[in-house]
Structure formats: C-alpha cells, structure tokens
mmCIF file of C-alpha atoms (C1' of nucleotides) in Angstrom:
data_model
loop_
_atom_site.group_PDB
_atom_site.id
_atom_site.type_symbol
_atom_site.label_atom_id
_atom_site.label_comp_id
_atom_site.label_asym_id
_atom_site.label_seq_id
_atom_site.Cartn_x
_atom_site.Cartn_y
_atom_site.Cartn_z
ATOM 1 C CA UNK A 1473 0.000 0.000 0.000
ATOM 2 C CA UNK A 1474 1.668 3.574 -0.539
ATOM 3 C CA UNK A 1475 1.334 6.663 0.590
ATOM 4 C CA UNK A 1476 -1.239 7.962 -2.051
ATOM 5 C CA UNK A 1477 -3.398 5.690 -0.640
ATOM 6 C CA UNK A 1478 -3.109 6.963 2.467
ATOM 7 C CA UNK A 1479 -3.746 10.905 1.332
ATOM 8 C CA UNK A 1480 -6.541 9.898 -0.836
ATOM 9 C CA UNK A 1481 -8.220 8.024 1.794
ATOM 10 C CA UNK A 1482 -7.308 10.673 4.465
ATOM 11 C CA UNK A 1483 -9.369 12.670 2.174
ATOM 12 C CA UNK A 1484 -11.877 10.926 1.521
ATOM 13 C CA UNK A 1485 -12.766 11.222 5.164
ATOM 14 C CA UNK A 1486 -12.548 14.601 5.462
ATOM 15 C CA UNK A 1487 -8.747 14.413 7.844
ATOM 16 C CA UNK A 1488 -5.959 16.523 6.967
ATOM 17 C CA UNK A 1489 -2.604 15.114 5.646
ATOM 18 C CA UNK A 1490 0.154 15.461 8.012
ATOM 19 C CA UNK A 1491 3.653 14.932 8.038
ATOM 20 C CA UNK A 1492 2.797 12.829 11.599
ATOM 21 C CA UNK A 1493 0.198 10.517 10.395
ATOM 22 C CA UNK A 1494 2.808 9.340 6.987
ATOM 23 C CA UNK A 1495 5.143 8.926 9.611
ATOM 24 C CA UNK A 1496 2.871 6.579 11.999
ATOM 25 C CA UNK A 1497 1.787 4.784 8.896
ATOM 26 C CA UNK A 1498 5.759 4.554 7.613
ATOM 27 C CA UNK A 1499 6.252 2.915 11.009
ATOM 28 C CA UNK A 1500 3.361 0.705 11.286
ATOM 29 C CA UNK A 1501 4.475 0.049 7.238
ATOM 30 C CA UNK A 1502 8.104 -1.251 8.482
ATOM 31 C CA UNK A 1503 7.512 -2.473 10.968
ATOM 32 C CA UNK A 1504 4.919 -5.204 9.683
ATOM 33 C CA UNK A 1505 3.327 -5.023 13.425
ATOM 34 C CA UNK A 1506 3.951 -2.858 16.562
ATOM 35 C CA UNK A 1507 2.715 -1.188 19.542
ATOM 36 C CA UNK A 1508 2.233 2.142 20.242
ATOM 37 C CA UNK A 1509 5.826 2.668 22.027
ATOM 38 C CA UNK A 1510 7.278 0.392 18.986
ATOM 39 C CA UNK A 1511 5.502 3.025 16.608
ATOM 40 C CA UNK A 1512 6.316 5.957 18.593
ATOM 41 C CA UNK A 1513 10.148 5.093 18.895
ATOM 42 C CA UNK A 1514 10.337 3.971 15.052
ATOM 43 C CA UNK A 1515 7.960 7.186 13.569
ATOM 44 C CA UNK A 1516 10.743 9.680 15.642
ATOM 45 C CA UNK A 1517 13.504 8.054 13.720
ATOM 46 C CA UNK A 1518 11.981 10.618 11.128
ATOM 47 C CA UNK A 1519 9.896 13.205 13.269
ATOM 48 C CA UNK A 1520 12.283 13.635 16.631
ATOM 49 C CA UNK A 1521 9.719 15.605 18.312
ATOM 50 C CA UNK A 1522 6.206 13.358 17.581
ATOM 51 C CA UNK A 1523 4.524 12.923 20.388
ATOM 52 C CA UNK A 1524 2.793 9.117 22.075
ATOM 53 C CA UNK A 1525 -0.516 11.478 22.029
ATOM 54 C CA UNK A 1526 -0.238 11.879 18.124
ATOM 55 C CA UNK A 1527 0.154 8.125 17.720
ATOM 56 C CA UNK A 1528 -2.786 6.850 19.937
ATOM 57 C CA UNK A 1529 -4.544 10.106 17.889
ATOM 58 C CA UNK A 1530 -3.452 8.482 14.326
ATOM 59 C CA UNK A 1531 -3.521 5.147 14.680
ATOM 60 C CA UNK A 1532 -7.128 5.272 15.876
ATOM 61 C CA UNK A 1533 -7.545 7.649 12.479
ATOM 62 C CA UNK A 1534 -6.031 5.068 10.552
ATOM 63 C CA UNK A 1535 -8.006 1.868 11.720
ATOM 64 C CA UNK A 1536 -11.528 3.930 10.913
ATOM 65 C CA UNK A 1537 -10.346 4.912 7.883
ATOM 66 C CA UNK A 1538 -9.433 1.100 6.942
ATOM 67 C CA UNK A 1539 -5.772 1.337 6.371
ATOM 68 C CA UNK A 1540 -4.733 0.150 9.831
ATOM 69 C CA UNK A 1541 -5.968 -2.917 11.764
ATOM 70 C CA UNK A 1542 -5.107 -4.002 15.000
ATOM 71 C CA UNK A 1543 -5.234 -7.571 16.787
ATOM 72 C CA UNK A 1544 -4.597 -8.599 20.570
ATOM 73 C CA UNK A 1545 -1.566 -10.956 20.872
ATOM 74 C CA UNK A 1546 -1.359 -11.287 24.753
ATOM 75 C CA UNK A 1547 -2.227 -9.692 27.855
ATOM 76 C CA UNK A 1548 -0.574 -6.146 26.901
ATOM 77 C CA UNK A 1549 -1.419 -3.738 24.216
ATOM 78 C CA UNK A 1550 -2.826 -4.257 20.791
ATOM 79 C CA UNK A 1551 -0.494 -4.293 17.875
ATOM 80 C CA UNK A 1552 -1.469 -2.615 15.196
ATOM 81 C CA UNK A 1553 -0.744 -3.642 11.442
ATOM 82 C CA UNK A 1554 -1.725 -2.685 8.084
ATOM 83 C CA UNK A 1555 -4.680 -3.752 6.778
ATOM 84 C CA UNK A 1556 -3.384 -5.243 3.685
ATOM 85 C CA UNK A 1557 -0.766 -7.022 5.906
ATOM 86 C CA UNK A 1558 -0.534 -10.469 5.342
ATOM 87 C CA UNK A 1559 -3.056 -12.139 7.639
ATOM 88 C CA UNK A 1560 -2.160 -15.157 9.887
ATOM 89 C CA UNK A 1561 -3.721 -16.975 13.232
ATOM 90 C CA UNK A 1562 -1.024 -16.089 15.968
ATOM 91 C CA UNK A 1563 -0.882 -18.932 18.476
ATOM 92 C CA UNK A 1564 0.487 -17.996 21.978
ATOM 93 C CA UNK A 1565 2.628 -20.649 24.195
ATOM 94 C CA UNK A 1566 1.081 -19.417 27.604
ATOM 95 C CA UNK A 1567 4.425 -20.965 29.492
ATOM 96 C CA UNK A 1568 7.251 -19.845 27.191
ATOM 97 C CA UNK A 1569 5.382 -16.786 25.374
ATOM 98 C CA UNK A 1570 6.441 -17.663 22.027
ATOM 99 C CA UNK A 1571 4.243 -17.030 19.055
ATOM 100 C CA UNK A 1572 3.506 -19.703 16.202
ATOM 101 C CA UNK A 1573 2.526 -17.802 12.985
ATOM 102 C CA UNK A 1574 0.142 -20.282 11.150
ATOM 103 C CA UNK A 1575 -1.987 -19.895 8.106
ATOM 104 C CA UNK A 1576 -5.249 -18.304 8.354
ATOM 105 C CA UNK A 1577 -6.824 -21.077 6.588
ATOM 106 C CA UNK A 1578 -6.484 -23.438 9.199
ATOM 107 C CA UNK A 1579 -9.460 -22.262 11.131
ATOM 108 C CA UNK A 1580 -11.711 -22.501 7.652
ATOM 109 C CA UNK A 1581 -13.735 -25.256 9.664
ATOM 110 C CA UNK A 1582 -14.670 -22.656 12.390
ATOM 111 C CA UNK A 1583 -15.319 -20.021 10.679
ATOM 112 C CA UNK A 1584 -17.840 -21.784 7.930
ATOM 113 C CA UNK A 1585 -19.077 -22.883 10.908
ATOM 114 C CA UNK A 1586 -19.849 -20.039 12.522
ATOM 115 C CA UNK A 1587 -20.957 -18.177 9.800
ATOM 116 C CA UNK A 1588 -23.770 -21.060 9.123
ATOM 117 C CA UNK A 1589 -25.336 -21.851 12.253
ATOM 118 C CA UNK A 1590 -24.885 -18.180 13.869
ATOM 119 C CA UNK A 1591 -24.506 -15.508 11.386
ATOM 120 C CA UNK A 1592 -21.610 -14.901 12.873
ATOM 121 C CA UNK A 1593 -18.681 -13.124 10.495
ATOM 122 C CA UNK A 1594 -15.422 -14.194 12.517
ATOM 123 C CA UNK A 1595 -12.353 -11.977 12.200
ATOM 124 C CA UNK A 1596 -10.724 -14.669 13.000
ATOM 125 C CA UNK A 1597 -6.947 -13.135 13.758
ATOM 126 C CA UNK A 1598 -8.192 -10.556 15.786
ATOM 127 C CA UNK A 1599 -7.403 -12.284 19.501
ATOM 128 C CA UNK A 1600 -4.405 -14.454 19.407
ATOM 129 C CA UNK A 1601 -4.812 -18.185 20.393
ATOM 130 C CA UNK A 1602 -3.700 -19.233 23.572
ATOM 131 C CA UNK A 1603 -2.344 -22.906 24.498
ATOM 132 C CA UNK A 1604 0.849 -24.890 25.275
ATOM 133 C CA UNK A 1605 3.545 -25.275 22.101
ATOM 134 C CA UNK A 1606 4.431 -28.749 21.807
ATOM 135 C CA UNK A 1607 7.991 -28.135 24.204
ATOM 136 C CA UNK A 1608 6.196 -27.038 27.110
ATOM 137 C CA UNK A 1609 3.436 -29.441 26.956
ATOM 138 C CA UNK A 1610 6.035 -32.407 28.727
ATOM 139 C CA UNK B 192 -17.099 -26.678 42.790
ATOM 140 C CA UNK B 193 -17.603 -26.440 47.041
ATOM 141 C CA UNK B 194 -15.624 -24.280 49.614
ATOM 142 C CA UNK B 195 -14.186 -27.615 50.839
ATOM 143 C CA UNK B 196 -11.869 -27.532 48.080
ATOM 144 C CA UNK B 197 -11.663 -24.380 47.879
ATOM 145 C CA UNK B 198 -9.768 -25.172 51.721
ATOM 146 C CA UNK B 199 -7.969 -28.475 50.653
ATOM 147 C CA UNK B 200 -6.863 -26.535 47.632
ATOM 148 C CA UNK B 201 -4.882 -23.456 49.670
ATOM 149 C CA UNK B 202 -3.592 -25.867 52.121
ATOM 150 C CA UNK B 203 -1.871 -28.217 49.727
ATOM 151 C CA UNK B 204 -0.393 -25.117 48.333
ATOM 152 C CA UNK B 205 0.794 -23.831 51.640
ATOM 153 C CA UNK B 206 -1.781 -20.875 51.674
ATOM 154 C CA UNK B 207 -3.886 -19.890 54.533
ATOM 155 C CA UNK B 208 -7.736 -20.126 54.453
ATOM 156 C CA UNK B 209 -9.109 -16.914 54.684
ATOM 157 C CA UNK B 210 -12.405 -14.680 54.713
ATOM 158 C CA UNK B 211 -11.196 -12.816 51.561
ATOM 159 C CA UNK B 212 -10.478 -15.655 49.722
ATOM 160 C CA UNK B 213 -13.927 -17.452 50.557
ATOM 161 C CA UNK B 214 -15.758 -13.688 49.640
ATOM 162 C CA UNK B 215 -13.437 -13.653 46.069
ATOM 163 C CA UNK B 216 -14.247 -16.936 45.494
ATOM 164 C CA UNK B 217 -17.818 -16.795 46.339
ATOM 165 C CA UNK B 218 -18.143 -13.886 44.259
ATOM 166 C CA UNK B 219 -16.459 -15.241 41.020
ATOM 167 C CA UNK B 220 -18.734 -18.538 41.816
ATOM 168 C CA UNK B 221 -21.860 -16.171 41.486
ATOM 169 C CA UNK B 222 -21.020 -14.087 39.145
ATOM 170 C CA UNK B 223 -20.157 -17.045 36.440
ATOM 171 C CA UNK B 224 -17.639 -14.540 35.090
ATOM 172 C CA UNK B 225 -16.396 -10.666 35.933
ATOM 173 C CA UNK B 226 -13.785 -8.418 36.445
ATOM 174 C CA UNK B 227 -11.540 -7.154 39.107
ATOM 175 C CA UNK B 228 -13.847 -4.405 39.882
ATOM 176 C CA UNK B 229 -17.259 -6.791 39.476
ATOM 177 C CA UNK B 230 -16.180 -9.385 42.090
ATOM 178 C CA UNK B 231 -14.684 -6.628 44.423
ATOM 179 C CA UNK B 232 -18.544 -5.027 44.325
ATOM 180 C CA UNK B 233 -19.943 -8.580 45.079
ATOM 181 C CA UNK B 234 -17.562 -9.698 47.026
ATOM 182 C CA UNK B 235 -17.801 -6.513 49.187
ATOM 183 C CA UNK B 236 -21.538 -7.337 49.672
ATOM 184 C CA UNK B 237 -20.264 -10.189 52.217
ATOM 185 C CA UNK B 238 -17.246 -8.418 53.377
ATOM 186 C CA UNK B 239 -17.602 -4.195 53.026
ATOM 187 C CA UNK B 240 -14.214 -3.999 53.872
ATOM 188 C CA UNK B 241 -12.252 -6.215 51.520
ATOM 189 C CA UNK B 242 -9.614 -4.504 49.158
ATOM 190 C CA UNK B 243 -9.072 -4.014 45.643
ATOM 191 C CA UNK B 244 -5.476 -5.010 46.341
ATOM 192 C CA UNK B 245 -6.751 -8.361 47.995
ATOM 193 C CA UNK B 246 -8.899 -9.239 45.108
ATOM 194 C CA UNK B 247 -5.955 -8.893 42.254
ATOM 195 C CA UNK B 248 -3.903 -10.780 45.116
ATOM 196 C CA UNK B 249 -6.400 -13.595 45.124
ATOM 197 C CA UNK B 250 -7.334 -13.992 41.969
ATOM 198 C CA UNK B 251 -3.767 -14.794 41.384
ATOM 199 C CA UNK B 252 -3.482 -17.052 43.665
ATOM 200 C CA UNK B 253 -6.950 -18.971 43.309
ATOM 201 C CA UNK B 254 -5.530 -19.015 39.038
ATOM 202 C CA UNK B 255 -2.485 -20.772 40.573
ATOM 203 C CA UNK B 256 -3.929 -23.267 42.561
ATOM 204 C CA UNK B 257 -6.039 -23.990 39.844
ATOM 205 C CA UNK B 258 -9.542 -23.377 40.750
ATOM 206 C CA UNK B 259 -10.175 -19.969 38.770
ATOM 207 C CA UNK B 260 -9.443 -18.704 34.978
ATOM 208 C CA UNK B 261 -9.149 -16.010 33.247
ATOM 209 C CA UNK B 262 -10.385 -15.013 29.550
ATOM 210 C CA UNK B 263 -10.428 -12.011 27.360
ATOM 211 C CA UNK B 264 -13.086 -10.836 25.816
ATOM 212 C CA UNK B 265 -12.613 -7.259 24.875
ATOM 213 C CA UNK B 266 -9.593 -4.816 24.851
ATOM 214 C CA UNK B 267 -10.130 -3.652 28.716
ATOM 215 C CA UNK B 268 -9.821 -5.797 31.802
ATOM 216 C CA UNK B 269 -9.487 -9.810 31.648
ATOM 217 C CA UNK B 270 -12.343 -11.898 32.949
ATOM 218 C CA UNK B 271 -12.460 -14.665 35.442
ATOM 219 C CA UNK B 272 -14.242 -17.773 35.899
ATOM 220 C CA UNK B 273 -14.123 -20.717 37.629
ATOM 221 C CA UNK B 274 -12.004 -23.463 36.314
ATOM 222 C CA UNK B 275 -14.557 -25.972 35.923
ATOM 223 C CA UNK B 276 -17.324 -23.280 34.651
ATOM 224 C CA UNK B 277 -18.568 -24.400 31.354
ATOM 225 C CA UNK B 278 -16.511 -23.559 28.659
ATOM 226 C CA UNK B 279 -17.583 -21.925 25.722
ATOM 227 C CA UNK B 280 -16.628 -19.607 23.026
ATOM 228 C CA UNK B 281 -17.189 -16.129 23.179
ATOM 229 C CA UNK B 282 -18.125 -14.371 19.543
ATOM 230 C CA UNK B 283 -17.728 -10.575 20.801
ATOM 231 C CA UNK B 284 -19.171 -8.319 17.847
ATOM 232 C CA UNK B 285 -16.768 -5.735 17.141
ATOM 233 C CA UNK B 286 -19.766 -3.203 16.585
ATOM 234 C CA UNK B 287 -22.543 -3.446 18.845
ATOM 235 C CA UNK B 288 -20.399 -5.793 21.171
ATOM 236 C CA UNK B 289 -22.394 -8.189 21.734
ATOM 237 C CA UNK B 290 -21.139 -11.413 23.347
ATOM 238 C CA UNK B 291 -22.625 -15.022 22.100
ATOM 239 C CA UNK B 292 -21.855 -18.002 23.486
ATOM 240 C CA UNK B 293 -21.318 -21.107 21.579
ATOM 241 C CA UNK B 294 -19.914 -24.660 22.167
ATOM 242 C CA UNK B 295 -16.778 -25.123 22.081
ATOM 243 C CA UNK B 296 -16.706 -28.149 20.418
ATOM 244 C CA UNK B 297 -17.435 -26.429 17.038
ATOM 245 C CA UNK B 298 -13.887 -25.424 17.404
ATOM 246 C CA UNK B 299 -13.076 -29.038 17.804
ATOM 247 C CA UNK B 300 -11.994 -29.362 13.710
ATOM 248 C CA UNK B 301 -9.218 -26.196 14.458
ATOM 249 C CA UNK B 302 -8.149 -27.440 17.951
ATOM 250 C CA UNK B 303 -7.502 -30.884 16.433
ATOM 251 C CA UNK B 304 -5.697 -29.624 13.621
ATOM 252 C CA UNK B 305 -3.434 -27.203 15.312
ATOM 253 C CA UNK B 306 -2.675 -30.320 17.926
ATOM 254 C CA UNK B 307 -1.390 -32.563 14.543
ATOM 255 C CA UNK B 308 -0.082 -30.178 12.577
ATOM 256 C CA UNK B 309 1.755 -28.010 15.365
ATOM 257 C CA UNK B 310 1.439 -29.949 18.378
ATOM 258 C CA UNK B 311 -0.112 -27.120 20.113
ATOM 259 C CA UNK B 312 -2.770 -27.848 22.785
ATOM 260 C CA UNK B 313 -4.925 -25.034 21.948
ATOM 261 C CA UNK B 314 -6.850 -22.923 25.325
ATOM 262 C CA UNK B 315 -9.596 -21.975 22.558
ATOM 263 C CA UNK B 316 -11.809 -19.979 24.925
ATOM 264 C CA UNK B 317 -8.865 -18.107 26.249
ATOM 265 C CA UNK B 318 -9.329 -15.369 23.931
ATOM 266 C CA UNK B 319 -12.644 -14.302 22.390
ATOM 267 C CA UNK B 320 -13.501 -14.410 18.775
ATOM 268 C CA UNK B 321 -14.387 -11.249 17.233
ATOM 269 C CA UNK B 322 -16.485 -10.493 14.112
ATOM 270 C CA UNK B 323 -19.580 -8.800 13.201
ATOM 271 C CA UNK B 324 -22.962 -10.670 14.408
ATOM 272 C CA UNK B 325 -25.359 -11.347 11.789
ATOM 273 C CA UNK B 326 -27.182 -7.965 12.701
ATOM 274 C CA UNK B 327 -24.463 -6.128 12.302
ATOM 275 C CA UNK B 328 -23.056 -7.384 8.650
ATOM 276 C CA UNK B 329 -25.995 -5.068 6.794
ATOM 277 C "C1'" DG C 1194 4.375 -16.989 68.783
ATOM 278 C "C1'" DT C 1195 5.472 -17.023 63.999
ATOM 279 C "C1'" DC C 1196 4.762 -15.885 59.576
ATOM 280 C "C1'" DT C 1197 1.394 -15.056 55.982
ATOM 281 C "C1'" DA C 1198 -2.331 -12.033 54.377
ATOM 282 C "C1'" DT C 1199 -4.628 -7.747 54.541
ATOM 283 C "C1'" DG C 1200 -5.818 -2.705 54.295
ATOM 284 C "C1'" DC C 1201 -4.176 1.451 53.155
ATOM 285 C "C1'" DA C 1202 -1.563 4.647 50.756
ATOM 286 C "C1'" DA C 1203 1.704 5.588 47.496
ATOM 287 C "C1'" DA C 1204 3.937 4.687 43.236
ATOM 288 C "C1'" DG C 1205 4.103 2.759 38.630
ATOM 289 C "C1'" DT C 1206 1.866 2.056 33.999
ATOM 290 C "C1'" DT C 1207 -0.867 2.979 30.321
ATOM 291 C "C1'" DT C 1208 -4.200 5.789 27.984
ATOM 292 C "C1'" DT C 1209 -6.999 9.958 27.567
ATOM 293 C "C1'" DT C 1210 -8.000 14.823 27.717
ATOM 294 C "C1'" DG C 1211 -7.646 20.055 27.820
ATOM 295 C "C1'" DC C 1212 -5.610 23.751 25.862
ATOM 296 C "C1'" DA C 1213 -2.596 27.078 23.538
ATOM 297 C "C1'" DC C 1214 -0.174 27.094 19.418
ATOM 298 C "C1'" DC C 1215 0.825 25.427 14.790
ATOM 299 C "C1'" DT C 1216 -0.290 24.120 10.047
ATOM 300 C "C1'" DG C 1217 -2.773 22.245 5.958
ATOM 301 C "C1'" DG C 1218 -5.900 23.527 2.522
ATOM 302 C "C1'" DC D 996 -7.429 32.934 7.362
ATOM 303 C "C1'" DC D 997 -9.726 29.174 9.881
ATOM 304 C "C1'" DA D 998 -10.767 24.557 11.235
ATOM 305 C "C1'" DG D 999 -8.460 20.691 12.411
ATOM 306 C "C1'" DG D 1000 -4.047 18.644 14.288
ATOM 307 C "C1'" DT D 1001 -0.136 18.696 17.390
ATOM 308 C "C1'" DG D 1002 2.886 18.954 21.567
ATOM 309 C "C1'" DC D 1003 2.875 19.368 26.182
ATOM 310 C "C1'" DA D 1004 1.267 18.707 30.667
ATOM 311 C "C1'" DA D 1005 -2.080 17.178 33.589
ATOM 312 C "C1'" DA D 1006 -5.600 13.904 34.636
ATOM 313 C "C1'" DA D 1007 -7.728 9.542 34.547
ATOM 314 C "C1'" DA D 1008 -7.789 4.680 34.663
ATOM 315 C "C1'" DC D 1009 -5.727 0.526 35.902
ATOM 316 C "C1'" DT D 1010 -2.405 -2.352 38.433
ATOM 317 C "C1'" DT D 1011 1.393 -3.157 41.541
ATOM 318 C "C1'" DT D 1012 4.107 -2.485 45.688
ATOM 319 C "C1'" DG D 1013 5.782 -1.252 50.563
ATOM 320 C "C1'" DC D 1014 4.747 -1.412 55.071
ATOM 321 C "C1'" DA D 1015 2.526 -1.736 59.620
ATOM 322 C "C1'" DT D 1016 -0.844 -4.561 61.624
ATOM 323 C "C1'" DA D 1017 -4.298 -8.216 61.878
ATOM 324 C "C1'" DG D 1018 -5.190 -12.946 61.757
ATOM 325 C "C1'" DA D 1019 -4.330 -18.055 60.488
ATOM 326 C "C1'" DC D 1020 -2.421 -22.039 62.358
#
DNA sequence: GTCTATGCAAAGTTTTTGCACCTGG
DNA sequence: CCAGGTGCAAAAACTTTGCATAGAC
C-alpha cells in the first residue's frame, strides 16, 4: 500500500494530511506489526519531536479509515498492522510466550461454521490463540 | 465446585484459608464470570471492607492453585471464571459488542488440527472471537 | 508466637484529555 | 485565514508495591 493511498483516503474522510500521520503509517508500514511505544520510537527516527498522544490520535484515524488494523496478541497492548498485511492466526505458548505464525486457513472449519449456524462473520486473527507449544506441553 | 476444596486446595499449596479468599471466590462462583472491579462489588456485599489489592492478590493465587481462569473478551480488563465453569466460546461483535456463546466443540476441527499439525494444545476460549454478528453485517 | 495475608496509601503504567499554538488547505 | 491537528502537561484509569498490623495455624 503507498502513501497515495493513504492521502486519498485521508481525504476521503474529510482528515488533513500530516507529516505525523505518513510517519505513523511509515512505522506501522516497516515495521509489519507494533505497539504504540514500537511506533512511537520507530515514527521519531523521522519526526524527533512526535509525540505518544499523536500516535494513539493516528492510529485510531487510521483503523476507521481502513488502512490500519489491530489484533490482541497477549495480555498487553494491541499491535497494530496494516490492513493489507498479510493475515495469519497467531498462536500464543502461555508458558514460554512464544508465538507460532500459522496460516489463516487453518481455522476454515470454524469459521464456515460459525458463519452457518450463527450468522456470525469471525475476524478470525483478531485475539491471538492461547495454548501450550508442543515443548512445554512435557 | 464447594468451599471444601476451595480449603484443601490453599492448604496443599501452603496458603492460609481466609475470609477474603472465601468472599473472592464466592463472588467469582456467582457471578459465572467478571472483572476485578465486578467481584470486588460482590464480594464486598459479604465483606464491606475487603480490598481491591486483595482481590488482584487472590485472583492470582486462586488461578495458581487452579480453581479460577481467566479469559479475554474485549480490549479492557481480563475476565475470570471458575475453572470448571462451562466452557464456551465467546463471539464478541466488534460493533454493537455483543457477546454469544457457543460450544466449544465447534472449534473441535481447528483445535484438532493445530494439535497434529503443530502440536499445540490449543486454550480456545482463552481469547474471544471477534467479528460482526449477523445484525451487524448489513 | 510465627509468619502469611490484609488494608491502606503511594507509586508505577498505560491511555486519555484540555488547551494554547501550529499548520494544511 | 480558519478549522483541524499537534505537543505538552495534567488527569484519569488501571495495576502493583511497601509497610505496619491483623489474623491463620
């Protein structure tokens, strides 16, 4: 996604283009997924002086206007991604903390599921999954 | 689940039996599921002057010994439940936040894949699942 | 009596808000 | 210009911690 995305759809929604919001989506961007603090320190690589208020500001500017997502990996903050980013199921060993990319289409079966017999539209990377990886299971 | 194990449970661990911990666990029995704050208000019902500090203390410790879970099923505060509560999933709707309940056996298809495929043992109704309920989709 | 658990208050974290000034259009 | 956006600082919300005392055993 480039940046004339991002003006045209800042436009689109009636919010000003700013030399702070390119920089929190540059960050978000490069760094395929991060926090607010991981944004924050990245985006004032560019813009020293941008501020954590700016980011929370932006990046909740850039999830309504579509170009930002975000998804709950543990018990901490959000991360927050692009919306084009490639999408996988995150599964979190609850022991050792480490985090199993897998392919969204794993959880097909679920979400067919749920979309028959309850309406139900999953976003189905949105919360991590939580279990034991196979080393801390002994 | 009684308040005899509740006792046998804190003794085998080495902790001591008291009022607090019957109140939080009394109140999380009640409740079915709730915050920090919602079993401190029931809780306090029994005991006016029981602490917030007490409750996050306990809730540890009742996780620990086993006898109480947590889940999360929004961005804010985790919820907890007793450990032998019935399990389900939790579809949260991302717009009117709604919260269904389903089996959790209609995960059963993902859970046994990730457990073949990964050898992860999958908590599925650690997290919640979050998508847009039928009434929301229009 | 000993040592853990509690209440209280204070500190630490994270997120939000108010406001004067700056800046995009 | 002028409305919206930003930095800064303060406040709010949430969670943890230190310590003196109460209470379990």
């Amino acid at each position: 996604m480039s940046l004339d995305v991002l003006e045209d759809r800042l436009r689109e929604h009636g919010y000003r283009v700013t030399t702070q919001r390119r920089a929190v989506f540059d960050a978000v961007s490069a760094l395929g997924h991060g926090t607010h603090e991981e944004i924050l320190r990245h985006a004032q690589t560019v813009d020293a002086s941008l501020n954590l208020s700016t980011v929370y500001r932006n990046l909740e500017v850039l999830e309504e206007i579509g170009l930002v997502r975000h998804a709950h990996l543990g018990h901490g903050s959000p991360t927050y991604h692009l919306a084009d980013h490639h999408r996988h199921l995150h599964l979190v060993c609850s022991k050792c903390k480490e985090v199993l990319e897998v392919s969204v289409d794993t959880a097909n079966p679920l979400v067919e599921e749920l979309k028959t017999s309850h309406g139900f539209a999953v976003d189905i990377d949105h919360f991590a999954i939580q279990g034991l990886c196979s080393k801390c299971q002994s």
